[in-house]
Coordinates of C-alpha atoms in Angstrom, one line a residue:
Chain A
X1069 CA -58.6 -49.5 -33.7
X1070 CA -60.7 -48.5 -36.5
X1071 CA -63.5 -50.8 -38.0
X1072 CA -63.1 -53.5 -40.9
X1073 CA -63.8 -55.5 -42.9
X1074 CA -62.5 -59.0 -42.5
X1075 CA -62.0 -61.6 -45.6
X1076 CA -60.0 -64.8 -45.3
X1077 CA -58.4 -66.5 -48.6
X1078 CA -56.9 -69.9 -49.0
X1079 CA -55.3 -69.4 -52.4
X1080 CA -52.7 -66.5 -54.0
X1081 CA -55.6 -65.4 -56.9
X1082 CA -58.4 -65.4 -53.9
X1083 CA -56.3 -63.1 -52.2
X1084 CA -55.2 -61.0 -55.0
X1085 CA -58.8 -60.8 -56.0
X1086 CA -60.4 -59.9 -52.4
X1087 CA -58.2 -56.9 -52.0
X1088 CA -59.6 -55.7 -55.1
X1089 CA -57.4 -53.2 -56.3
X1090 CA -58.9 -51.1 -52.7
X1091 CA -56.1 -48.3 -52.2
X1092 CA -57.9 -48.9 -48.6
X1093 CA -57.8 -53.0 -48.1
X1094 CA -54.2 -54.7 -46.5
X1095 CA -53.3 -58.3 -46.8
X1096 CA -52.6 -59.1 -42.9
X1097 CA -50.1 -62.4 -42.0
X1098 CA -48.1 -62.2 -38.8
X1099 CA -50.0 -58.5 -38.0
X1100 CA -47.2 -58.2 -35.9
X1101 CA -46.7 -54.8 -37.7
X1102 CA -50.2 -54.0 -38.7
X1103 CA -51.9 -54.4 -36.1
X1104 CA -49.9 -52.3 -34.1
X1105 CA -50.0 -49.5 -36.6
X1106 CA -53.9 -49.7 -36.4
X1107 CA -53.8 -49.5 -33.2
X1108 CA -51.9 -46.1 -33.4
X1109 CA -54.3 -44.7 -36.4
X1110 CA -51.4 -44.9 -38.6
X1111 CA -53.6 -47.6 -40.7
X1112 CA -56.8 -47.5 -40.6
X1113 CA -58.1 -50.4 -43.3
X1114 CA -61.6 -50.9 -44.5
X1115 CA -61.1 -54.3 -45.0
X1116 CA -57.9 -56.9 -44.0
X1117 CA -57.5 -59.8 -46.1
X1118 CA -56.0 -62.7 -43.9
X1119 CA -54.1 -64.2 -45.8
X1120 CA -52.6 -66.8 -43.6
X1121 CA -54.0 -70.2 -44.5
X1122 CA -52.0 -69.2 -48.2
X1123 CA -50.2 -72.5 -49.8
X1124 CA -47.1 -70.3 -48.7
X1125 CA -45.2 -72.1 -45.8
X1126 CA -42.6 -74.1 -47.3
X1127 CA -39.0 -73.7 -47.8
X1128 CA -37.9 -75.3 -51.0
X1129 CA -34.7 -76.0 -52.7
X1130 CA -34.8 -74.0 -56.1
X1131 CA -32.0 -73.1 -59.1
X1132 CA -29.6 -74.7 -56.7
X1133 CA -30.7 -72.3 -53.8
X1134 CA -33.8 -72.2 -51.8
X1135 CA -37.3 -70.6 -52.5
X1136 CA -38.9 -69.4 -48.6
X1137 CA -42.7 -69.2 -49.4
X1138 CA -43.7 -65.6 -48.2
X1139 CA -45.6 -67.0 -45.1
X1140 CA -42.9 -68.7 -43.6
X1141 CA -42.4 -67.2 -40.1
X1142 CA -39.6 -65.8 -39.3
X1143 CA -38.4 -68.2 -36.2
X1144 CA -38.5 -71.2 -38.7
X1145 CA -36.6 -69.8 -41.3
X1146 CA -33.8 -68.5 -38.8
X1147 CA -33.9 -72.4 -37.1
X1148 CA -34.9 -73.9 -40.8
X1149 CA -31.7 -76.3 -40.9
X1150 CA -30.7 -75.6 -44.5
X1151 CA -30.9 -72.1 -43.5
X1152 CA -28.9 -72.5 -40.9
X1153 CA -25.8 -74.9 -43.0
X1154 CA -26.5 -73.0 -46.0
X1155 CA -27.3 -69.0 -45.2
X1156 CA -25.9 -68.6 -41.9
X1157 CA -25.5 -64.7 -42.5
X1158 CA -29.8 -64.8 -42.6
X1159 CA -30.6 -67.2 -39.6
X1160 CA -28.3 -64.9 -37.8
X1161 CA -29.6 -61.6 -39.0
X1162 CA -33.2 -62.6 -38.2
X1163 CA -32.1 -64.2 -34.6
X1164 CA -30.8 -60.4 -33.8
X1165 CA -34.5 -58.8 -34.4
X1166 CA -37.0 -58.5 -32.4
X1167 CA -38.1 -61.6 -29.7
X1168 CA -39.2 -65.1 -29.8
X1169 CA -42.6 -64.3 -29.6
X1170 CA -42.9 -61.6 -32.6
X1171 CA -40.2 -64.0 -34.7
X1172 CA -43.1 -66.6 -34.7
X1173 CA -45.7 -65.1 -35.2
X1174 CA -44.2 -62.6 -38.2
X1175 CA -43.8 -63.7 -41.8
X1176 CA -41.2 -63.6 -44.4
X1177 CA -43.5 -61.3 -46.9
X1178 CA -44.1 -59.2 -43.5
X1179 CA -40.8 -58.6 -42.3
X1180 CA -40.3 -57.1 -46.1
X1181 CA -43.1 -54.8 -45.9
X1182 CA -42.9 -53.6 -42.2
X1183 CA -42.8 -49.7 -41.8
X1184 CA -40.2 -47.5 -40.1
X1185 CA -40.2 -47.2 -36.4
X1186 CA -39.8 -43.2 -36.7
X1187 CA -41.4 -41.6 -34.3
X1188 CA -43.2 -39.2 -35.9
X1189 CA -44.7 -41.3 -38.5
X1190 CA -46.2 -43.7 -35.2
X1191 CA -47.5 -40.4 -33.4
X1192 CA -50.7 -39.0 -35.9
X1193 CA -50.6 -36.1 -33.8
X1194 CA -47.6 -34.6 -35.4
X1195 CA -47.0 -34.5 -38.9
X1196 CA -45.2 -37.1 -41.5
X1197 CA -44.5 -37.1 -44.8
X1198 CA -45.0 -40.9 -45.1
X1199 CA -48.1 -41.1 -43.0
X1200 CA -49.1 -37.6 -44.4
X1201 CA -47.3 -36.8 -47.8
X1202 CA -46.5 -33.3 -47.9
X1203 CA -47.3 -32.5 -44.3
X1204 CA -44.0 -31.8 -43.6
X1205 CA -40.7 -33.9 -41.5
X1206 CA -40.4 -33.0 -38.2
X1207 CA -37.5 -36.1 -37.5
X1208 CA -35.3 -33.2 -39.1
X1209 CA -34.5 -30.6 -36.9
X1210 CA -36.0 -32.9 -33.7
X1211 CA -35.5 -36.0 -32.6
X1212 CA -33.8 -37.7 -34.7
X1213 CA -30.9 -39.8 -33.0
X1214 CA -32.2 -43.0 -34.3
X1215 CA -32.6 -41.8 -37.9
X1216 CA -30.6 -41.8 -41.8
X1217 CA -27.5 -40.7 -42.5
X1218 CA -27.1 -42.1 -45.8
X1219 CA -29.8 -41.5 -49.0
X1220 CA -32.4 -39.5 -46.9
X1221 CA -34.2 -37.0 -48.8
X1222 CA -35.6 -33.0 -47.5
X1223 CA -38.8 -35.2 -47.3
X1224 CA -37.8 -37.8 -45.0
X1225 CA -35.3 -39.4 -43.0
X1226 CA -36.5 -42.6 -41.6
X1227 CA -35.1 -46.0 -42.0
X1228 CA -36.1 -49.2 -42.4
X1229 CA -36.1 -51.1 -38.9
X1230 CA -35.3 -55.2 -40.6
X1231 CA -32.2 -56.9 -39.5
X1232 CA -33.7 -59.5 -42.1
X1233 CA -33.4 -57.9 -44.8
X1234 CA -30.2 -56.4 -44.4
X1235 CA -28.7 -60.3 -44.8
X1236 CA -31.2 -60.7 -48.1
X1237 CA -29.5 -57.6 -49.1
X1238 CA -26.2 -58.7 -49.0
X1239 CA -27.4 -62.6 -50.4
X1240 CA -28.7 -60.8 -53.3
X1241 CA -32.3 -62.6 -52.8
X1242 CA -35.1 -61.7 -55.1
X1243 CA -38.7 -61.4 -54.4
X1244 CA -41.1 -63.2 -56.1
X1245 CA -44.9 -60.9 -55.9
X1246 CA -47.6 -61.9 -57.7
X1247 CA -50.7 -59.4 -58.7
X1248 CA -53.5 -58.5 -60.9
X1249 CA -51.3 -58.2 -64.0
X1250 CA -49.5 -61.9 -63.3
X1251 CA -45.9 -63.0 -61.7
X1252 CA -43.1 -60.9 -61.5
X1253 CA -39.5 -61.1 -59.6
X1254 CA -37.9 -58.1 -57.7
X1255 CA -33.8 -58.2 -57.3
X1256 CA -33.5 -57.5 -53.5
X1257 CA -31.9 -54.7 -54.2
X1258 CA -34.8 -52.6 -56.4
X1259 CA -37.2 -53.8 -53.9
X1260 CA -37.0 -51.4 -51.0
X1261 CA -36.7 -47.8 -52.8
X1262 CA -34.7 -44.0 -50.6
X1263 CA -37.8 -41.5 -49.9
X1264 CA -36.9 -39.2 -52.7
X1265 CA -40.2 -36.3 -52.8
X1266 CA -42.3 -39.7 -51.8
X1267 CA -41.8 -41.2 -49.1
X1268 CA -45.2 -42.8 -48.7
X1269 CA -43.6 -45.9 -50.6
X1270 CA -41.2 -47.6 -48.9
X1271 CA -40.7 -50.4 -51.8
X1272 CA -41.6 -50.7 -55.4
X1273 CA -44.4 -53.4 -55.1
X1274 CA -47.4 -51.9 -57.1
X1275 CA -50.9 -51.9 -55.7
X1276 CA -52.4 -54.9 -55.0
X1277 CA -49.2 -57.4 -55.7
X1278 CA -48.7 -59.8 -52.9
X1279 CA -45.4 -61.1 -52.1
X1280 CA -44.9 -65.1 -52.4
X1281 CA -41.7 -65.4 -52.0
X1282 CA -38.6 -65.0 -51.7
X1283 CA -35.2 -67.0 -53.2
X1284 CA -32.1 -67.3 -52.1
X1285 CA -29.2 -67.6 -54.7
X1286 CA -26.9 -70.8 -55.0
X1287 CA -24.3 -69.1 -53.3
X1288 CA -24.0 -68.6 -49.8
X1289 CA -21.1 -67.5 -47.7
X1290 CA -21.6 -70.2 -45.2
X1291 CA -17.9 -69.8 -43.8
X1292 CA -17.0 -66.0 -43.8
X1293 CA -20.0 -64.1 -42.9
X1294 CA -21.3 -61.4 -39.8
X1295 CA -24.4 -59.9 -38.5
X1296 CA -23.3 -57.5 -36.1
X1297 CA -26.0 -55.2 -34.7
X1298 CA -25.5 -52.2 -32.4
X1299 CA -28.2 -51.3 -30.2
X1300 CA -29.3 -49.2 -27.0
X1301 CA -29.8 -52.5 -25.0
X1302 CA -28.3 -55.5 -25.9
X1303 CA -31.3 -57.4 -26.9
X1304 CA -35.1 -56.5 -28.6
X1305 CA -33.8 -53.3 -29.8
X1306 CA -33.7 -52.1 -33.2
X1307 CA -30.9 -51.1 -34.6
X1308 CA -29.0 -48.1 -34.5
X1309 CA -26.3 -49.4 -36.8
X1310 CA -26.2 -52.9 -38.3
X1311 CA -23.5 -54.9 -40.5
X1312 CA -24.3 -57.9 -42.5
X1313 CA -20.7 -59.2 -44.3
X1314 CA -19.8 -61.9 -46.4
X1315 CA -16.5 -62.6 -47.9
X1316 CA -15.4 -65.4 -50.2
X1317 CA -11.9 -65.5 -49.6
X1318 CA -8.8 -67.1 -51.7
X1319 CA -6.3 -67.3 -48.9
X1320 CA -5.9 -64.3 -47.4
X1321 CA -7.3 -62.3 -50.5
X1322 CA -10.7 -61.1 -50.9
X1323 CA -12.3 -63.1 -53.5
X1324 CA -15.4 -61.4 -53.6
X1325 CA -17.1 -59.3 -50.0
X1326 CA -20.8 -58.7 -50.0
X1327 CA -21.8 -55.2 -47.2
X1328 CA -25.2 -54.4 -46.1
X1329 CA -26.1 -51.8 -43.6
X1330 CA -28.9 -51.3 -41.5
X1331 CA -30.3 -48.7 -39.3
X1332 CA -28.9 -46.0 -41.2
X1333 CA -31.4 -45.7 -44.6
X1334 CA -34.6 -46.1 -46.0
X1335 CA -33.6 -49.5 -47.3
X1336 CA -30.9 -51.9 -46.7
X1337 CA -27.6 -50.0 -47.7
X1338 CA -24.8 -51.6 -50.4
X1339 CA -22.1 -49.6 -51.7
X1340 CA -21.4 -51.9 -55.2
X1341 CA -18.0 -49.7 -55.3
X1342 CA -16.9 -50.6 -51.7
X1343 CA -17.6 -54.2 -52.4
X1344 CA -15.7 -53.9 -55.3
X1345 CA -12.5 -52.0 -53.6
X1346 CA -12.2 -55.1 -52.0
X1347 CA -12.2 -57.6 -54.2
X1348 CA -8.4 -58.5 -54.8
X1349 CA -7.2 -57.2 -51.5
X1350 CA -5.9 -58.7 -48.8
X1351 CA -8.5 -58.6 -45.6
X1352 CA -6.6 -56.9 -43.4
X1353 CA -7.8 -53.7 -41.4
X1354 CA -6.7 -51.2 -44.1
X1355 CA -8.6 -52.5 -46.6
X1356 CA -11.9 -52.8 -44.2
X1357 CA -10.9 -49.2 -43.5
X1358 CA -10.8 -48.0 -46.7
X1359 CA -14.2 -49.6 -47.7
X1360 CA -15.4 -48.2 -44.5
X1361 CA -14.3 -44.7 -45.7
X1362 CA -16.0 -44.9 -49.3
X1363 CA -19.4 -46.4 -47.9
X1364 CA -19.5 -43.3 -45.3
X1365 CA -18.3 -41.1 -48.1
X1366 CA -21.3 -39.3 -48.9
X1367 CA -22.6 -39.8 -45.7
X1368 CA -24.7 -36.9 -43.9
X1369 CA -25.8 -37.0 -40.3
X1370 CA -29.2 -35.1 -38.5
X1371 CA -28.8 -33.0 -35.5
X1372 CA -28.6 -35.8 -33.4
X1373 CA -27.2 -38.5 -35.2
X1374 CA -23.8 -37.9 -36.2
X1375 CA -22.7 -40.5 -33.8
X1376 CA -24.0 -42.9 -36.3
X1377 CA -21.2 -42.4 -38.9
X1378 CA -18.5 -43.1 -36.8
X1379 CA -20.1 -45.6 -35.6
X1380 CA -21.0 -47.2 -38.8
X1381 CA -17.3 -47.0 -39.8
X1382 CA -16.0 -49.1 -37.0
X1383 CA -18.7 -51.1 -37.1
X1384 CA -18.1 -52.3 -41.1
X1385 CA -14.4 -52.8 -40.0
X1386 CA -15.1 -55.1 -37.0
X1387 CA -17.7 -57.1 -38.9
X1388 CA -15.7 -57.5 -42.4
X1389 CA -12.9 -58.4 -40.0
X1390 CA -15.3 -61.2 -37.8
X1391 CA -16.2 -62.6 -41.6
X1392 CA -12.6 -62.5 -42.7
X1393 CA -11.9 -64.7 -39.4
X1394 CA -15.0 -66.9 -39.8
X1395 CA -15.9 -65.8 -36.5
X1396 CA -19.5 -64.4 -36.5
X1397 CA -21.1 -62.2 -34.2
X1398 CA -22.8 -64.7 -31.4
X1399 CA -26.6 -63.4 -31.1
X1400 CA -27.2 -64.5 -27.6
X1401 CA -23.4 -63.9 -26.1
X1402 CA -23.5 -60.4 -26.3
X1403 CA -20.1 -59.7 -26.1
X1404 CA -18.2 -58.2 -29.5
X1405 CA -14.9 -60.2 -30.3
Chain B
X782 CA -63.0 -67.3 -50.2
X783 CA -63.1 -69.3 -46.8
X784 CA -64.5 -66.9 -45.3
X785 CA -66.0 -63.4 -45.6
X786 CA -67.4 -60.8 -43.2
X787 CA -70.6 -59.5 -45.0
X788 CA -70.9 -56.7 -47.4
X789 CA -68.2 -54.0 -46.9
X790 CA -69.4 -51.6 -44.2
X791 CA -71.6 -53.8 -42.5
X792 CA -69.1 -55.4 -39.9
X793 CA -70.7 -58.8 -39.5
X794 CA -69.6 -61.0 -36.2
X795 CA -68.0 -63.9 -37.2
X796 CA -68.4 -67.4 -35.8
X797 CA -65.2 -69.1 -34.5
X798 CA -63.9 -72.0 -32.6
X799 CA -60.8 -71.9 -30.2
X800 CA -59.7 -74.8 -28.2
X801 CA -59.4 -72.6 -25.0
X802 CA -57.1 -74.7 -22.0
X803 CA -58.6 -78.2 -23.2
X804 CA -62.3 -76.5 -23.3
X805 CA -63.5 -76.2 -27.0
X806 CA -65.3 -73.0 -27.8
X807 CA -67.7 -71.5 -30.0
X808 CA -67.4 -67.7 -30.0
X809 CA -69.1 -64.9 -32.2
X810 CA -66.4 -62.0 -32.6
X811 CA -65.6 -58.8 -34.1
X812 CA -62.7 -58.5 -36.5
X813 CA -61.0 -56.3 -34.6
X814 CA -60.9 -57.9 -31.5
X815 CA -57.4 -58.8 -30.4
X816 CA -57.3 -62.6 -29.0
X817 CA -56.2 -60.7 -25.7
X818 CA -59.3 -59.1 -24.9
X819 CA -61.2 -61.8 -26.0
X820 CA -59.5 -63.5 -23.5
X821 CA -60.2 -61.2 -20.7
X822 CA -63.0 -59.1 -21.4
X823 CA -65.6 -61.6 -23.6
X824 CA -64.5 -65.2 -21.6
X825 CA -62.9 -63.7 -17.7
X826 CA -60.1 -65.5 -18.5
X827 CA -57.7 -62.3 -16.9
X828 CA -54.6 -64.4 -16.0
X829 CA -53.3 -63.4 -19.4
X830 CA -52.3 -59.8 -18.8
X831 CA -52.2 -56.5 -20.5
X832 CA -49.2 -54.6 -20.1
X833 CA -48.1 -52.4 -23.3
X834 CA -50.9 -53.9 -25.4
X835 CA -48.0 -53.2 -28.5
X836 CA -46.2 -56.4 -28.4
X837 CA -43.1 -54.4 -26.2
X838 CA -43.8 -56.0 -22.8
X839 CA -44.5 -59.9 -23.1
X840 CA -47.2 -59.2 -20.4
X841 CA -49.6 -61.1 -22.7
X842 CA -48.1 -64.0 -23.6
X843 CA -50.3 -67.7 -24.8
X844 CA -49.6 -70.7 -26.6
X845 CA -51.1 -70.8 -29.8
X846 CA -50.8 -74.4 -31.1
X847 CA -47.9 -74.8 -28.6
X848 CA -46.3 -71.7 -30.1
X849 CA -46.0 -68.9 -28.0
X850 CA -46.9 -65.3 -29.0
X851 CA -48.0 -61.6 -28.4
X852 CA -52.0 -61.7 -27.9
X853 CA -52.3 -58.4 -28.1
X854 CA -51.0 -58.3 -31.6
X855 CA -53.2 -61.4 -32.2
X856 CA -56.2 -60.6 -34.2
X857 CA -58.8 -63.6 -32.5
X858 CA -60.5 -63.9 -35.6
X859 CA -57.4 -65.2 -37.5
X860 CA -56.8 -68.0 -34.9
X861 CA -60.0 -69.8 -35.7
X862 CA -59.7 -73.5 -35.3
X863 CA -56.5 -73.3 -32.9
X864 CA -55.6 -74.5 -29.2
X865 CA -55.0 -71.8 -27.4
X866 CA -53.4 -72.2 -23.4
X867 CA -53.0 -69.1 -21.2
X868 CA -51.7 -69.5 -17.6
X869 CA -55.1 -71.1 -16.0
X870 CA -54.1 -73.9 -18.3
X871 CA -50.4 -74.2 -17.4
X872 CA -51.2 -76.8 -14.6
X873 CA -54.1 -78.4 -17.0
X874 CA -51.0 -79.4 -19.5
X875 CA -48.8 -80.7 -16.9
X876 CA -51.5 -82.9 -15.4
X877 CA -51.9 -84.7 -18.6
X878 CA -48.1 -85.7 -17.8
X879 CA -48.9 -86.9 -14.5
X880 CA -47.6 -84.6 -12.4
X881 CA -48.3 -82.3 -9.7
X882 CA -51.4 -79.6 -9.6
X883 CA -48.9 -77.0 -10.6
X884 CA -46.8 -76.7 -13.9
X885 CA -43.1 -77.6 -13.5
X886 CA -42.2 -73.8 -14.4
X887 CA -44.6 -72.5 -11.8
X888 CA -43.3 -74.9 -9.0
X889 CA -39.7 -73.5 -9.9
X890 CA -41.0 -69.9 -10.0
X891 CA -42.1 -70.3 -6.4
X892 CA -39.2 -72.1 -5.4
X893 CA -36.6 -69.7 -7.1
X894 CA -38.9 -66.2 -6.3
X895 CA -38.9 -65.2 -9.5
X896 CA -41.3 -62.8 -9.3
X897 CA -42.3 -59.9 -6.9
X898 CA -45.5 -57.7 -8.2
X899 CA -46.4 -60.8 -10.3
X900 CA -47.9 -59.0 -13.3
X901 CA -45.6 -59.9 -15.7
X902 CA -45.6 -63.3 -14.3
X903 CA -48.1 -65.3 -16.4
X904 CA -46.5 -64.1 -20.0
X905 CA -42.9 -64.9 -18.6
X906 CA -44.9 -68.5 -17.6
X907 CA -46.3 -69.1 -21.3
X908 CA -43.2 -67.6 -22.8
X909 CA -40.7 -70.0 -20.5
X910 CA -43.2 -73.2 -21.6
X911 CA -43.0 -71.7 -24.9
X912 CA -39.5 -71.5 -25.1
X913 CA -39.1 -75.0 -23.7
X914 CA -41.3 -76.5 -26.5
X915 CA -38.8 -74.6 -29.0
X916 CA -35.7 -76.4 -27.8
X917 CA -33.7 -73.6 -28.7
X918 CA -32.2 -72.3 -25.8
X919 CA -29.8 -74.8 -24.3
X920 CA -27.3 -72.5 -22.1
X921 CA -28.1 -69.1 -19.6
X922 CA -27.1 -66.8 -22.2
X923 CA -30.0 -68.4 -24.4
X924 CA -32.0 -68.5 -22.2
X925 CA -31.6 -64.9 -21.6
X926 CA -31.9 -64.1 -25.2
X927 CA -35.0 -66.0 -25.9
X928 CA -36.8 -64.2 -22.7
X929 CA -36.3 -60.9 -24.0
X930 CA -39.7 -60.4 -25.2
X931 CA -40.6 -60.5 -21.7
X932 CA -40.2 -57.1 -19.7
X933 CA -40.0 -57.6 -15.9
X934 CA -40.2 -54.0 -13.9
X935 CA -39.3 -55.4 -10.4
X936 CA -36.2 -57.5 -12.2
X937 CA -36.6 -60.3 -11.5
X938 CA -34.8 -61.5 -14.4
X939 CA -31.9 -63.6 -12.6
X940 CA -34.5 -65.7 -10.4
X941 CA -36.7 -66.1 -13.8
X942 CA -33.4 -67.4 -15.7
X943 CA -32.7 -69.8 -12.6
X944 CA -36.1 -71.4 -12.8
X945 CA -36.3 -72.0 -16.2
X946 CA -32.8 -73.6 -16.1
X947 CA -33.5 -75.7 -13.4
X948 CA -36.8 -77.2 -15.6
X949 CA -34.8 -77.3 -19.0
X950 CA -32.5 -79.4 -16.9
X951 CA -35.3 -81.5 -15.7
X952 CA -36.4 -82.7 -19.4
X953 CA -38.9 -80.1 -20.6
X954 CA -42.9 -80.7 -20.0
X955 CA -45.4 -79.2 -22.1

């Protein structure tokens, strides 16, 4: 690990002002994330701003949904009991990443910012178009079974690793970040970005914001909802496909569906016209199906990967048909119903 | 600012206190000094072990505050003011209930062989008091799931699931 720096804040505009605007200073939480990638050279700060003793650890009911302060950890929002009445879909989603230990020490604001598990952008002895912009992608072409096969760019085909976020995805949260120029909100949706020529940002906070937090709409899909993630091993595994689904249903019509993926982009995937293919139809297997089909559409797969499609495409139909049946995936019986 | 390490580029020590296994502390530490190897190489406390050091193997598992975690992805700086309890204070904790010289969960280690090399041993220890204090887990399948931050080569994993059943059974004991 490189040397540092080390300041400690204990309020939002302390913080905001000890990074400085330093393209070379990170705000460390959980450091479940960081640390490790200092430990590989992947980030090498000058100075960490701890930002842990932040006003930021509350969960609060707000607009008629909650507001999760950004340094909430990620076990007690998944065990947070509105969380678990209210957003179901999220306490699961969160319950399927990583392990007990990580969950507590890792924050909200972190789990948003991690990086991709990629190989090549953890290993500084190869190149990496995040790590290194314009060094070159060796995922495509090598080993790449764990990578993108929808939105990847010539540049880069990494994904983001969250199982979090892919159930703020489909809640439609927005990020509250705060920063040298004042407050701003972030629609979940605009707040991860696809590599493009520049995959050195993974999201669209500017330098120096800090995220605060993050709020969860009124509504909630407490009854129809999945988080089914596929994996190597059953448990602390990151996925190689993942479905978060939420339906509000009218009978046995599709009111409104909500579809995230993970493990196959650089953000958390919706398909706005797959949602809305549903909407009016009974949920029966075609219909999944069909939305299946138009999600995977465009979808493109790497050497190695092309597993990944078909298996996204089964797995979108078993989870919309686990919401449909108010069933959702258990996260510690293993076994897919 | 509550704090702040000097002028940039001169990487001042700074001066923390840790509640180490009951014994308070007063330690002068790098910032980039994980609390594992201030554990091991700066105080000889070596129980807690080093397996991965990337937060994949559970080998270095402690209470923070009760809370279990990685301490390899622990920077100690950042855990100024807490209590921290590694496996030499596992039988300190369960003497303050009154019982016997060895923690509940090591007794039912022993008694269910749930180990064979024994290096993975004290983070599945912390981790199973850890998980105990959480009051999560509440059936084998649980259990399973909320030990699998902790790698065991030899697999030991059915014998590690018995024991801590057979103490979450018993009424858990910090």
């Amino acid at each position: 690990m490189n040397r540092f720096d080390y300041v400690r804040a204990d309020t939002v505009a302390d913080a905001i002002k000890a990074l400085g605007g330093d393209p070379n200073a990170r705000f460390i939480a959980g450091g479940t994330n960081l640390v490790d990638l200092m430990k590989y050279n992947v980030e090498k700060p000058g100075r960490l701003v701890d930002i842990t003793r932040l006003p930021l650890k509350s969960i609060e009911e707000h607009a008629g949904g909650l507001r999760i302060g950004a340094l909430v950890s990620n076990a007690d929002l998944a065990y947070d009991e509105r969380i678990q009445a209210r957003y179901p879909l999220l306490a699961s989603a969160i319950l399927a990443g990583a392990s007990a230990q990580l969950r507590n020490a890792a924050s909200t604001g972190g789990n948003l910012n991690q990086r991709t598990r990629c190989y090549y952008f953890y290993d500084e002895g190869t190149p990496c178009n995040k790590r290194e912009p314009g060094s070159g992608c060796p995922a495509i072409g090598g080993v790449n079974r764990i990578h993108a096969i929808l939105g990847a760019s010539e540049s880069c085909i990494a994904t983001n690793p969250s199982d979090m976020c892919v159930a703020l995805a489909a809640l439609e949260a927005t990020v509250q970040v705060s920063g040298p120029e004042g407050d701003r909100a972030i629609a979940f949706a605009d707040y991860h970005r696809l590599p493009g020529d520049d995959p050195s940002k993974d999201n669209t906070i500017k330098p120096g914001e800090i995220v605060v937090s993050v709020d969860l709409p009124p509504t909630d899909y407490g009854q129809h909802h999945t988080y089914l993630k596929l994996r190597d091993r059953l448990s602390y595994a990151f996925a190689l496909v993942s479905v978060a689904a939420a339906l509000e249903l009218d009978g046995q019509t599709v009111k409104t569906a909500r579809l995230a993926l993970g493990g196959v982009a650089h953000k958390p995937w919706r398909n706005l016209e797959a949602e809305a293919l549903l909407q009016g139809k009974s949920a029966t297997r075609e219909s999944f199906k069909a939305a299946a089909d138009l999600v995977l559409r465009e979808a493109k797969p790497q050497s190695e990967n092309g597993f990944k499609i078909e298996l996204a495409r089964r797995a979108i139909v078993r989870g919309l048909e686990q919401a449909a049946a108010g069933t959702p995936q258990s996260q510690s019986d293993k076994r897919i119903q | 600012m509550l704090i702040e390490s000097g002028s940039v580029g001169a990487h001042a020590k700074i001066g923390i206190t840790l509640t180490i296994n009951g014994e308070r502390r007063e330690i002068e530490v790098a910032p980039w000094t994980t609390l594992l190897d201030l554990l091991r190489e700066r105080l000889d406390l070596t129980g807690t072990k080093k397996g991965c050091d990337h937060g994949q193997c559970g080998a270095c598992t402690v209470l923070v505050d009760g809370t279990r975690i990685n301490s390899c992805l622990a920077l100690a700086v950042m855990k100024d003011g807490a209590e921290i309890t590694t496996v030499e204070g596992l039988a300190g904790l369960a003497q303050k209930h009154g019982t016997n010289t060895l923690h509940p969960l090591q007794e039912a280690f022993i008694e269910h062989d749930a180990f064979q090399c024994g290096y993975c041993t004290p983070g599945q220890l912390c981790s199973s008091v850890g998980l105990l204090n959480e009051g999560h887990a509440r059936s084998r399948e649980e259990i399973r799931e909320a030990m699998s931050g902790n790698l065991c080569r030899c697999g030991a994993y059915t014998n590690i699931v018995d024991a801590i059943e057979e103490v979450m059974h018993q009424g858990a004991a910090r």
